[in-house]
Tab-separated table of C-alpha atoms in Angstrom:
chain	number	residue	atom	x	y	z
A	186	MET	CA	-62.538	185.113	50.417
A	187	LEU	CA	-65.204	187.407	51.841
A	188	SER	CA	-65.008	191.083	50.922
A	189	LYS	CA	-64.145	193.793	53.468
A	190	GLU	CA	-65.914	196.506	51.492
A	191	ALA	CA	-69.004	198.246	52.831
A	192	GLY	CA	-72.238	196.431	51.986
A	193	PRO	CA	-75.927	196.288	52.833
A	194	ILE	CA	-77.388	195.089	56.111
A	195	GLY	CA	-78.783	191.610	55.527
A	196	VAL	CA	-82.164	190.559	56.887
A	197	PHE	CA	-83.040	186.872	56.687
A	198	ASP	CA	-86.270	184.995	57.288
A	199	SER	CA	-87.602	181.615	56.289
A	200	GLY	CA	-90.438	183.418	54.554
A	201	TYR	CA	-92.319	186.697	54.698
A	202	GLY	CA	-92.614	187.509	58.395
A	203	GLY	CA	-89.178	189.094	58.544
A	204	LEU	CA	-90.574	191.841	56.335
A	205	THR	CA	-92.221	193.249	59.480
A	206	ILE	CA	-88.773	193.397	61.096
A	207	LEU	CA	-87.254	194.992	57.993
A	208	HIS	CA	-90.062	197.558	57.929
A	209	GLY	CA	-89.433	198.493	61.561
A	210	ILE	CA	-85.697	198.825	60.968
A	211	ARG	CA	-86.136	200.956	57.845
A	212	GLN	CA	-88.556	203.256	59.668
A	213	LEU	CA	-85.843	204.062	62.218
A	214	LEU	CA	-82.730	203.647	60.049
A	215	PRO	CA	-83.689	204.588	56.464
A	216	GLN	CA	-80.190	205.717	55.487
A	217	TYR	CA	-78.727	202.211	55.167
A	218	ASP	CA	-78.881	199.761	52.271
A	219	TYR	CA	-80.715	196.495	52.978
A	220	LEU	CA	-80.717	193.038	51.403
A	221	TYR	CA	-83.675	190.856	52.358
A	222	LEU	CA	-83.573	187.090	51.811
A	223	GLY	CA	-86.605	184.845	52.212
A	224	ASP	CA	-86.014	181.076	52.049
A	225	ASN	CA	-89.586	180.542	50.903
A	226	ALA	CA	-88.803	177.329	49.038
A	227	ARG	CA	-88.034	175.595	52.347
A	228	ALA	CA	-90.488	177.400	54.623
A	229	PRO	CA	-91.870	176.983	57.190
A	230	TYR	CA	-88.942	176.464	59.561
A	231	GLY	CA	-91.105	176.206	62.689
A	232	PRO	CA	-91.769	172.419	62.649
A	233	ARG	CA	-88.231	171.509	61.527
A	234	SER	CA	-85.518	170.067	63.787
A	235	PHE	CA	-82.714	172.127	65.332
A	236	ASP	CA	-80.142	170.564	62.996
A	237	VAL	CA	-82.133	171.326	59.842
A	238	VAL	CA	-82.914	174.907	60.878
A	239	TYR	CA	-79.256	175.460	61.752
A	240	GLU	CA	-78.058	174.150	58.383
A	241	PHE	CA	-80.604	176.167	56.384
A	242	THR	CA	-79.881	179.339	58.354
A	243	ARG	CA	-76.139	178.792	58.080
A	244	GLN	CA	-76.429	178.543	54.297
A	245	ALA	CA	-78.514	181.717	54.144
A	246	VAL	CA	-76.159	183.752	56.331
A	247	HIS	CA	-73.119	182.686	54.313
A	248	PHE	CA	-74.960	183.563	51.112
A	249	LEU	CA	-75.685	187.064	52.432
A	250	PHE	CA	-72.047	187.430	53.472
A	251	GLU	CA	-71.022	186.507	49.926
A	252	ARG	CA	-73.367	189.232	48.656
A	253	GLY	CA	-71.426	191.798	50.669
A	254	CYS	CA	-73.294	191.991	53.975
A	255	GLN	CA	-71.052	192.616	56.985
A	256	LEU	CA	-74.013	192.350	59.355
A	257	VAL	CA	-77.009	189.995	59.137
A	258	ILE	CA	-80.193	190.178	61.204
A	259	LEU	CA	-82.094	186.913	61.629
A	260	GLY	CA	-85.582	188.385	61.268
A	261	CYS	CA	-87.015	184.991	62.139
A	262	ASN	CA	-87.771	183.748	65.640
A	263	THR	CA	-87.251	180.091	64.748
A	264	ALA	CA	-83.823	180.760	63.213
A	265	SER	CA	-82.909	182.992	66.151
A	266	ALA	CA	-83.987	180.275	68.583
A	267	LYS	CA	-82.466	177.258	66.864
A	268	ALA	CA	-79.450	178.532	64.895
A	269	LEU	CA	-78.118	181.903	66.066
A	270	ARG	CA	-75.904	180.740	68.910
A	271	SER	CA	-74.349	177.924	66.851
A	272	ILE	CA	-73.569	180.283	63.965
A	273	GLN	CA	-72.046	182.859	66.319
A	274	GLN	CA	-69.905	180.293	68.121
A	275	ASN	CA	-69.040	177.794	65.371
A	276	ASP	CA	-69.170	179.547	62.008
A	277	LEU	CA	-68.299	183.222	62.408
A	278	PRO	CA	-64.806	182.492	63.769
A	279	LYS	CA	-64.085	180.474	60.598
A	280	TRP	CA	-65.808	182.761	58.089
A	281	ASP	CA	-64.878	186.182	59.436
A	282	PRO	CA	-64.711	186.964	63.171
A	283	GLU	CA	-65.373	190.648	62.484
A	284	ARG	CA	-68.779	190.048	60.865
A	285	ARG	CA	-71.879	189.841	63.003
A	286	VAL	CA	-75.165	187.921	63.071
A	287	LEU	CA	-77.899	189.162	65.410
A	288	GLY	CA	-81.339	187.766	66.269
A	289	VAL	CA	-84.774	189.061	67.263
A	290	ILE	CA	-85.217	187.338	70.628
A	291	ARG	CA	-82.578	189.152	72.680
A	292	PRO	CA	-83.870	192.712	72.011
A	293	THR	CA	-87.362	191.735	73.158
A	294	ALA	CA	-85.986	189.942	76.209
A	295	GLU	CA	-83.978	193.032	77.136
A	296	VAL	CA	-86.961	195.378	77.073
A	297	ILE	CA	-89.641	193.144	78.579
A	298	GLY	CA	-88.588	193.954	82.143
A	299	GLN	CA	-89.801	197.515	81.584
A	300	LEU	CA	-93.159	196.377	80.185
A	301	THR	CA	-94.465	194.060	82.904
A	302	THR	CA	-95.645	194.996	86.393
A	303	SER	CA	-96.865	191.575	87.525
A	304	ARG	CA	-93.585	189.929	86.367
A	305	HIS	CA	-95.683	187.317	84.557
A	306	VAL	CA	-95.091	187.304	80.775
A	307	GLY	CA	-96.667	185.279	77.983
A	308	VAL	CA	-95.196	184.269	74.627
A	309	LEU	CA	-97.263	183.401	71.563
A	310	ALA	CA	-95.052	181.841	68.871
A	311	THR	CA	-94.539	178.918	66.500
A	312	GLU	CA	-94.155	175.394	67.790
A	313	GLY	CA	-90.408	175.434	67.134
A	314	THR	CA	-89.820	178.650	69.056
A	315	ILE	CA	-91.924	177.519	72.031
A	316	LYS	CA	-90.219	174.108	72.189
A	317	SER	CA	-86.779	175.738	72.076
A	318	GLN	CA	-87.540	177.617	75.329
A	319	SER	CA	-85.381	180.431	73.939
A	320	TYR	CA	-87.573	183.238	75.252
A	321	ASN	CA	-87.675	181.639	78.699
A	322	MET	CA	-83.890	181.319	78.783
A	323	GLU	CA	-83.117	184.806	77.435
A	324	ILE	CA	-85.649	186.545	79.657
A	325	ASN	CA	-84.602	184.649	82.774
A	326	LYS	CA	-80.917	185.431	82.147
A	327	LEU	CA	-81.756	189.139	82.216
A	328	HIS	CA	-84.775	189.095	84.539
A	329	PRO	CA	-84.660	186.047	86.852
A	330	ASP	CA	-87.809	187.192	88.655
A	331	ILE	CA	-90.055	187.016	85.568
A	332	LYS	CA	-92.215	183.935	85.010
A	333	VAL	CA	-92.546	183.090	81.295
A	334	THR	CA	-95.385	180.995	79.852
A	335	GLY	CA	-95.540	180.097	76.170
A	336	VAL	CA	-98.232	178.761	73.842
A	337	ALA	CA	-97.716	177.604	70.248
A	338	CYS	CA	-100.080	179.011	67.599
A	339	PRO	CA	-99.763	176.608	64.634
A	340	PHE	CA	-102.494	178.151	62.471
A	341	TRP	CA	-101.580	181.811	62.820
A	342	VAL	CA	-98.885	181.913	60.109
A	343	PRO	CA	-101.105	180.305	57.417
A	344	LEU	CA	-103.881	182.767	58.290
A	345	VAL	CA	-101.529	185.631	57.468
A	346	GLU	CA	-99.892	184.127	54.385
A	347	TYR	CA	-103.221	183.137	52.836
A	348	ASN	CA	-104.517	186.663	53.453
A	349	GLU	CA	-107.114	185.438	55.950
A	350	ALA	CA	-105.971	187.609	58.860
A	351	ASP	CA	-109.122	189.738	58.659
A	352	SER	CA	-111.519	186.843	58.040
A	353	PRO	CA	-114.165	185.697	60.560
A	354	GLY	CA	-112.415	182.319	60.709
A	355	ALA	CA	-109.315	183.948	62.173
A	356	ASP	CA	-111.284	184.964	65.276
A	357	TYR	CA	-111.625	181.369	66.437
A	358	PHE	CA	-107.896	180.572	66.245
A	359	VAL	CA	-106.750	183.857	67.777
A	360	LYS	CA	-109.189	183.734	70.694
A	361	LYS	CA	-108.432	180.069	71.358
A	362	ARG	CA	-104.691	180.602	71.848
A	363	ILE	CA	-105.026	183.798	73.879
A	364	ASP	CA	-107.548	182.127	76.189
A	365	GLN	CA	-105.296	179.073	76.500
A	366	LEU	CA	-102.346	181.250	77.492
A	367	MET	CA	-104.319	183.210	80.066
A	368	ARG	CA	-105.721	180.008	81.594
A	369	LEU	CA	-102.161	178.760	82.097
A	370	ASP	CA	-101.233	181.971	83.931
A	371	PRO	CA	-103.991	184.500	84.681
A	372	GLU	CA	-101.395	186.920	86.127
A	373	ILE	CA	-99.805	187.628	82.730
A	374	ASP	CA	-99.806	191.358	81.988
A	375	ALA	CA	-97.577	191.398	78.868
A	376	ILE	CA	-97.609	189.072	75.863
A	377	ILE	CA	-94.715	188.872	73.400
A	378	LEU	CA	-95.657	188.142	69.809
A	379	GLY	CA	-92.793	185.730	69.192
A	380	CYS	CA	-93.344	185.370	65.458
A	381	THR	CA	-92.843	188.075	62.876
A	382	HIS	CA	-96.140	187.231	61.130
A	383	TYR	CA	-98.272	187.911	64.175
A	384	PRO	CA	-98.408	191.745	64.022
A	385	LEU	CA	-100.633	191.344	60.960
A	386	LEU	CA	-103.173	189.676	63.254
A	387	MET	CA	-103.077	192.638	65.648
A	388	PRO	CA	-106.724	193.747	65.148
A	389	LYS	CA	-107.925	190.254	66.109
A	390	ILE	CA	-105.417	189.980	68.971
A	391	LEU	CA	-106.515	193.308	70.455
A	392	LYS	CA	-110.130	192.198	70.120
A	393	TYR	CA	-109.636	189.174	72.365
A	394	ILE	CA	-106.843	190.266	74.684
A	395	HIS	CA	-107.796	190.447	78.340
A	396	PRO	CA	-108.103	193.893	79.974
A	397	GLY	CA	-104.808	195.283	81.296
A	398	VAL	CA	-102.607	192.994	79.182
A	399	ARG	CA	-99.992	194.650	76.988
A	400	ILE	CA	-99.066	193.276	73.547
A	401	VAL	CA	-95.366	193.388	72.646
A	402	PRO	CA	-94.570	193.168	68.901
A	403	GLN	CA	-90.898	192.920	68.015
A	404	GLY	CA	-90.253	195.292	65.108
A	405	GLU	CA	-89.691	198.541	66.995
A	406	TYR	CA	-87.569	196.921	69.702
A	407	VAL	CA	-85.336	195.128	67.198
A	408	ALA	CA	-84.859	198.426	65.324
A	409	GLU	CA	-83.957	200.305	68.509
A	410	ALA	CA	-81.547	197.543	69.551
A	411	LEU	CA	-79.879	197.620	66.127
A	412	SER	CA	-79.521	201.400	66.256
A	413	ASN	CA	-77.879	201.170	69.678
A	414	TYR	CA	-75.649	198.321	68.501
A	415	LEU	CA	-74.370	200.303	65.516
A	416	GLN	CA	-73.684	203.320	67.734
A	417	ARG	CA	-71.558	201.134	70.015
A	418	HIS	CA	-69.740	199.330	67.171
A	419	THR	CA	-68.548	202.167	64.937
A	420	SER	CA	-66.104	200.085	62.888
A	421	LEU	CA	-68.933	197.743	61.858
A	422	GLU	CA	-71.295	200.669	61.263
A	423	GLN	CA	-68.809	202.133	58.788
A	424	LEU	CA	-69.002	198.884	56.813
A	425	CYS	CA	-72.778	199.255	56.376
A	426	SER	CA	-73.365	201.102	53.100
A	427	LYS	CA	-75.688	204.086	53.111
A	428	GLY	CA	-77.709	204.513	49.956
A	429	GLY	CA	-81.210	204.076	51.346
A	430	SER	CA	-81.878	201.122	49.020
A	431	VAL	CA	-83.504	197.742	49.600
A	432	HIS	CA	-83.242	194.640	47.434
A	433	TYR	CA	-85.334	191.501	47.853
A	434	LEU	CA	-84.253	187.887	47.266
A	435	THR	CA	-86.261	184.669	47.465
A	436	THR	CA	-85.586	180.977	46.919
A	437	GLU	CA	-89.128	180.566	45.534
A	438	ASN	CA	-91.064	182.088	42.661
A	439	PRO	CA	-90.403	185.873	42.587
A	440	ASP	CA	-93.959	186.683	41.482
A	441	THR	CA	-95.385	184.682	44.374
A	442	PHE	CA	-93.049	186.426	46.799
A	443	SER	CA	-93.977	189.854	45.444
A	444	GLU	CA	-97.677	189.049	45.727
A	445	HIS	CA	-97.394	187.865	49.341
A	446	ALA	CA	-95.024	190.691	50.286
A	447	GLN	CA	-97.735	193.208	49.478
A	448	ILE	CA	-99.677	191.844	52.479
A	449	PHE	CA	-96.783	192.921	54.707
A	450	LEU	CA	-95.448	196.013	52.910
A	451	HIS	CA	-98.527	197.366	51.080
A	452	GLU	CA	-96.427	198.084	48.006
A	453	HIS	CA	-95.237	196.272	44.878
A	454	ILE	CA	-91.591	195.177	44.968
A	455	GLU	CA	-89.115	193.683	42.521
A	456	VAL	CA	-87.686	190.328	43.611
A	457	GLU	CA	-84.716	188.226	42.491
A	458	LYS	CA	-84.741	184.425	42.709
A	459	VAL	CA	-81.588	182.837	44.159
A	460	ILE	CA	-80.302	179.381	45.112
A	461	ILE	CA	-78.668	179.084	48.524
A	462	ASP	CA	-78.697	175.344	49.352
A	463	ARG	CA	-75.074	174.688	48.481
């Protein structure tokens, strides 16, 4: 039986990228407690099938619920694209219909209409997110007049995780994908970074972005959407504990996680290893 007591806000990612989402949320909402879970042992999720991503994400969300979270943010574009809707429709009614799971795609889709003048938008993301067409569907539900073009960037995540984001070699891969996207639609004036790792490549992205094109990272928009959501759902907000703490969990080696997390957070953190594949 899941507890009804107040607990931390859960943030889940297949790896480290969700730390950029957590950072954005904590900047705006520092008063809450947070529990971050990275399924690093089974990362990356991007190339995996819908069924596998759904099962892995389902296990992670239930684990965070068991650890007291009443609200879980999928700080992972692949999980948001491939698993969120199924969990909301199939699992929450059985587990606890009053708990909530939110993703990172919808907040960006909501705001993009204010950020494009040409009504031509690009998405740079993992292969799984691009193939899912989730950004296209979410944006077109809210803004039917916007044309969405996506390009997969398979080497961008390894560049970040192997601390090569500032290396000369990164220039080739970043420029290649931006140029590819702009060739597909030269009218694009806003590009969504549809992977939580990509903000760490921002210096390279800004170097090769075409004049007049706006870059849209997700962290600040997800944080603003969460703040608005909690203001509208006061009963759920009261079940989010407020101690200003954050605790980190990983399914991989804690020392490895801590070392990689410093790339994203620029600080040393303590990490607990957990098993969730049950």
